[in-house]
């Protein structure tokens, strides 16, 4: 894997940008901890969130999110919105172990229970479901998170849970013996992605724009939803010209040969946290203790996966999948490499949302002043801190 380009919007690894920030426990002498004083901060978008303005219709349907999600959440009538609970409802991903699931198995959730309600293959669908209150937490690509917030949904991003690095990245493949070699060759072609409005479609658009395609020319490249397990087959059968693949699907496709990687998001953008978990503001206000335990547990699980030998992580994930009996295959887990999260403990850096907010505004997907990025995320509930004990060398809570 070659190094990312120097013009990446994300800086190369350097000093920990969060090392100067005290943990929640360190802050307790300065301000109330969310466990102790739920009303200490309102998460209402009216108080601290983005400026809500109608946005003009987009040129394309990219990142189209249902108005029903924002309406239901905004009216304060989301399913389960009034409940106080120590249980967090969520959707999983088949054949994968998400950071919350790993955190639960490691005993990092501090008494909070997870309630699995089914699986998803779409980040935008997941966060819409969280906005309506049908689940308590949902995760998606940060562009989709920004778009949902700009539409008026009162949700807050609380922790990064996936990203792109040298081990975990999204590749775009074409047939090795075909004519598709450059961005301009993709005009008139279909590109298979797992969902519209997600990470793959956004990276595709950035690739086209970086290589000089105009908006009209980029519109000639059609992102087509293909189930991830069928994307490689669709490419080999000629039903699509390019396949977006990641993780086990990417690695197995590469093993079988006959494909050429056109580009990947790591070479295009460098290492960055790409997606965050969001929680409805109403849930944060009513259940700050549950939120703090959940977010901190996820943060610790991300760091455990980073510090633990890969074989041990894979063995633990495999055991989790075997125990939960969801009629899924554990074999793909042997290809797991990394969650790809950039910041320590999944702490959110404002640039990780601002980059996509600017990009959406440039495309006409949102008004430039439709969202105040500082108002749609918080690290307040994240109790993980980078500092290490001089005696144990272990990261502390």
mmCIF file of N, CA, C and O in Angstrom, residues 349-387:
data_model
loop_
_atom_site.group_PDB
_atom_site.id
_atom_site.type_symbol
_atom_site.label_atom_id
_atom_site.label_comp_id
_atom_site.label_asym_id
_atom_site.label_seq_id
_atom_site.Cartn_x
_atom_site.Cartn_y
_atom_site.Cartn_z
ATOM 1 N N UNK A 349 -13.073 14.659 15.972
ATOM 2 C CA UNK A 349 -12.422 15.918 15.612
ATOM 3 C C UNK A 349 -13.370 16.699 14.703
ATOM 4 O O UNK A 349 -13.966 16.128 13.788
ATOM 5 N N UNK A 350 -13.508 17.973 14.953
ATOM 6 C CA UNK A 350 -14.481 18.777 14.198
ATOM 7 C C UNK A 350 -14.241 18.699 12.703
ATOM 8 O O UNK A 350 -15.189 18.699 11.908
ATOM 9 N N UNK A 351 -12.974 18.612 12.280
ATOM 10 C CA UNK A 351 -12.676 18.579 10.852
ATOM 11 C C UNK A 351 -13.298 17.372 10.159
ATOM 12 O O UNK A 351 -13.558 17.400 8.961
ATOM 13 N N UNK A 352 -13.519 16.284 10.931
ATOM 14 C CA UNK A 352 -14.064 15.061 10.341
ATOM 15 C C UNK A 352 -15.513 15.232 9.906
ATOM 16 O O UNK A 352 -15.997 14.504 9.044
ATOM 17 N N UNK A 353 -16.208 16.201 10.490
ATOM 18 C CA UNK A 353 -17.556 16.550 10.056
ATOM 19 C C UNK A 353 -17.550 17.780 9.154
ATOM 20 O O UNK A 353 -18.296 17.851 8.181
ATOM 21 N N UNK A 354 -16.677 18.734 9.473
ATOM 22 C CA UNK A 354 -16.631 19.982 8.696
ATOM 23 C C UNK A 354 -16.233 19.721 7.246
ATOM 24 O O UNK A 354 -16.740 20.387 6.331
ATOM 25 N N UNK A 355 -15.326 18.778 7.027
ATOM 26 C CA UNK A 355 -14.908 18.461 5.670
ATOM 27 C C UNK A 355 -16.094 18.069 4.808
ATOM 28 O O UNK A 355 -16.260 18.539 3.676
ATOM 29 N N UNK A 356 -16.960 17.207 5.358
ATOM 30 C CA UNK A 356 -18.114 16.741 4.587
ATOM 31 C C UNK A 356 -19.209 17.800 4.511
ATOM 32 O O UNK A 356 -19.947 17.861 3.520
ATOM 33 N N UNK A 357 -19.315 18.653 5.534
ATOM 34 C CA UNK A 357 -20.285 19.746 5.470
ATOM 35 C C UNK A 357 -19.925 20.692 4.325
ATOM 36 O O UNK A 357 -20.792 21.127 3.557
ATOM 37 N N UNK A 358 -18.633 21.027 4.193
ATOM 38 C CA UNK A 358 -18.189 21.890 3.101
ATOM 39 C C UNK A 358 -18.429 21.218 1.756
ATOM 40 O O UNK A 358 -18.844 21.868 0.784
ATOM 41 N N UNK A 359 -18.139 19.935 1.700
ATOM 42 C CA UNK A 359 -18.325 19.203 0.440
ATOM 43 C C UNK A 359 -19.798 19.163 0.037
ATOM 44 O O UNK A 359 -20.140 19.386 -1.128
ATOM 45 N N UNK A 360 -20.683 18.928 0.996
ATOM 46 C CA UNK A 360 -22.119 18.920 0.710
ATOM 47 C C UNK A 360 -22.597 20.290 0.239
ATOM 48 O O UNK A 360 -23.411 20.400 -0.683
ATOM 49 N N UNK A 361 -22.071 21.335 0.878
ATOM 50 C CA UNK A 361 -22.444 22.691 0.471
ATOM 51 C C UNK A 361 -21.936 22.993 -0.936
ATOM 52 O O UNK A 361 -22.646 23.607 -1.751
ATOM 53 N N UNK A 362 -20.723 22.567 -1.251
ATOM 54 C CA UNK A 362 -20.172 22.786 -2.592
ATOM 55 C C UNK A 362 -21.030 22.112 -3.658
ATOM 56 O O UNK A 362 -21.173 22.621 -4.772
ATOM 57 N N UNK A 363 -21.598 20.966 -3.313
ATOM 58 C CA UNK A 363 -22.432 20.223 -4.252
ATOM 59 C C UNK A 363 -23.856 20.747 -4.331
ATOM 60 O O UNK A 363 -24.642 20.304 -5.172
ATOM 61 N N UNK A 364 -24.218 21.654 -3.414
ATOM 62 C CA UNK A 364 -25.594 22.137 -3.381
ATOM 63 C C UNK A 364 -26.521 21.219 -2.622
ATOM 64 O O UNK A 364 -27.741 21.372 -2.703
ATOM 65 N N UNK A 365 -25.966 20.263 -1.860
ATOM 66 C CA UNK A 365 -26.808 19.343 -1.104
ATOM 67 C C UNK A 365 -27.400 20.003 0.132
ATOM 68 O O UNK A 365 -28.488 19.646 0.571
ATOM 69 N N UNK A 366 -26.668 20.964 0.721
ATOM 70 C CA UNK A 366 -27.173 21.732 1.854
ATOM 71 C C UNK A 366 -26.762 23.186 1.660
ATOM 72 O O UNK A 366 -25.813 23.484 0.937
ATOM 73 N N UNK A 367 -27.496 24.083 2.306
ATOM 74 C CA UNK A 367 -27.067 25.478 2.336
ATOM 75 C C UNK A 367 -25.798 25.576 3.186
ATOM 76 O O UNK A 367 -25.629 24.831 4.160
ATOM 77 N N UNK A 368 -24.917 26.484 2.840
ATOM 78 C CA UNK A 368 -23.648 26.568 3.543
ATOM 79 C C UNK A 368 -23.832 26.915 5.010
ATOM 80 O O UNK A 368 -23.022 26.526 5.852
ATOM 81 N N UNK A 369 -24.897 27.617 5.367
ATOM 82 C CA UNK A 369 -25.128 27.955 6.771
ATOM 83 C C UNK A 369 -26.231 27.101 7.382
ATOM 84 O O UNK A 369 -26.807 27.442 8.408
ATOM 85 N N UNK A 370 -26.525 25.961 6.773
ATOM 86 C CA UNK A 370 -27.613 25.119 7.259
ATOM 87 C C UNK A 370 -27.246 24.351 8.516
ATOM 88 O O UNK A 370 -28.124 23.892 9.244
ATOM 89 N N UNK A 371 -25.961 24.194 8.774
ATOM 90 C CA UNK A 371 -25.562 23.416 9.938
ATOM 91 C C UNK A 371 -24.312 24.038 10.557
ATOM 92 O O UNK A 371 -23.385 24.440 9.859
ATOM 93 N N UNK A 372 -24.331 24.174 11.865
ATOM 94 C CA UNK A 372 -23.159 24.616 12.615
ATOM 95 C C UNK A 372 -22.472 23.369 13.143
ATOM 96 O O UNK A 372 -22.961 22.710 14.061
ATOM 97 N N UNK A 373 -21.354 23.021 12.567
ATOM 98 C CA UNK A 373 -20.726 21.726 12.848
ATOM 99 C C UNK A 373 -20.447 21.537 14.334
ATOM 100 O O UNK A 373 -20.640 20.452 14.877
ATOM 101 N N UNK A 374 -20.008 22.584 15.015
ATOM 102 C CA UNK A 374 -19.695 22.462 16.444
ATOM 103 C C UNK A 374 -20.912 22.064 17.261
ATOM 104 O O UNK A 374 -20.768 21.562 18.384
ATOM 105 N N UNK A 375 -22.112 22.267 16.707
ATOM 106 C CA UNK A 375 -23.329 21.962 17.450
ATOM 107 C C UNK A 375 -23.908 20.586 17.187
ATOM 108 O O UNK A 375 -24.944 20.245 17.758
ATOM 109 N N UNK A 376 -23.268 19.778 16.338
ATOM 110 C CA UNK A 376 -23.867 18.478 16.017
ATOM 111 C C UNK A 376 -23.041 17.302 16.532
ATOM 112 O O UNK A 376 -23.355 16.150 16.238
ATOM 113 N N UNK A 377 -22.000 17.585 17.306
ATOM 114 C CA UNK A 377 -21.232 16.490 17.892
ATOM 115 C C UNK A 377 -20.771 16.894 19.284
ATOM 116 O O UNK A 377 -20.746 18.081 19.644
ATOM 117 N N UNK A 378 -20.410 15.914 20.084
ATOM 118 C CA UNK A 378 -19.847 16.181 21.401
ATOM 119 C C UNK A 378 -18.925 15.032 21.801
ATOM 120 O O UNK A 378 -19.169 13.878 21.452
ATOM 121 N N UNK A 379 -17.869 15.362 22.523
ATOM 122 C CA UNK A 379 -17.009 14.357 23.153
ATOM 123 C C UNK A 379 -17.271 14.285 24.648
ATOM 124 O O UNK A 379 -16.552 13.605 25.381
ATOM 125 N N UNK A 380 -18.304 14.986 25.106
ATOM 126 C CA UNK A 380 -18.574 15.093 26.535
ATOM 127 C C UNK A 380 -18.821 13.745 27.199
ATOM 128 O O UNK A 380 -18.452 13.530 28.364
ATOM 129 N N UNK A 381 -19.453 12.836 26.487
ATOM 130 C CA UNK A 381 -19.791 11.553 27.088
ATOM 131 C C UNK A 381 -18.658 10.537 26.989
ATOM 132 O O UNK A 381 -18.784 9.418 27.485
ATOM 133 N N UNK A 382 -17.593 10.912 26.342
ATOM 134 C CA UNK A 382 -16.482 9.988 26.132
ATOM 135 C C UNK A 382 -15.481 10.117 27.275
ATOM 136 O O UNK A 382 -14.718 11.079 27.351
ATOM 137 N N UNK A 383 -15.466 9.130 28.161
ATOM 138 C CA UNK A 383 -14.598 9.174 29.321
ATOM 139 C C UNK A 383 -13.236 8.570 29.105
ATOM 140 O O UNK A 383 -12.441 8.492 30.039
ATOM 141 N N UNK A 384 -12.954 8.138 27.871
ATOM 142 C CA UNK A 384 -11.644 7.553 27.613
ATOM 143 C C UNK A 384 -10.593 8.652 27.566
ATOM 144 O O UNK A 384 -10.814 9.715 26.995
ATOM 145 N N UNK A 385 -9.438 8.392 28.150
ATOM 146 C CA UNK A 385 -8.349 9.355 28.048
ATOM 147 C C UNK A 385 -7.081 8.648 27.623
ATOM 148 O O UNK A 385 -6.842 7.500 27.963
ATOM 149 N N UNK A 386 -6.276 9.374 26.892
ATOM 150 C CA UNK A 386 -5.082 8.833 26.277
ATOM 151 C C UNK A 386 -3.972 8.571 27.291
ATOM 152 O O UNK A 386 -3.131 7.700 27.100
ATOM 153 N N UNK A 387 -3.979 9.313 28.383
ATOM 154 C CA UNK A 387 -2.883 9.236 29.336
ATOM 155 C C UNK A 387 -2.688 7.806 29.826
ATOM 156 O O UNK A 387 -3.644 7.063 30.018
#
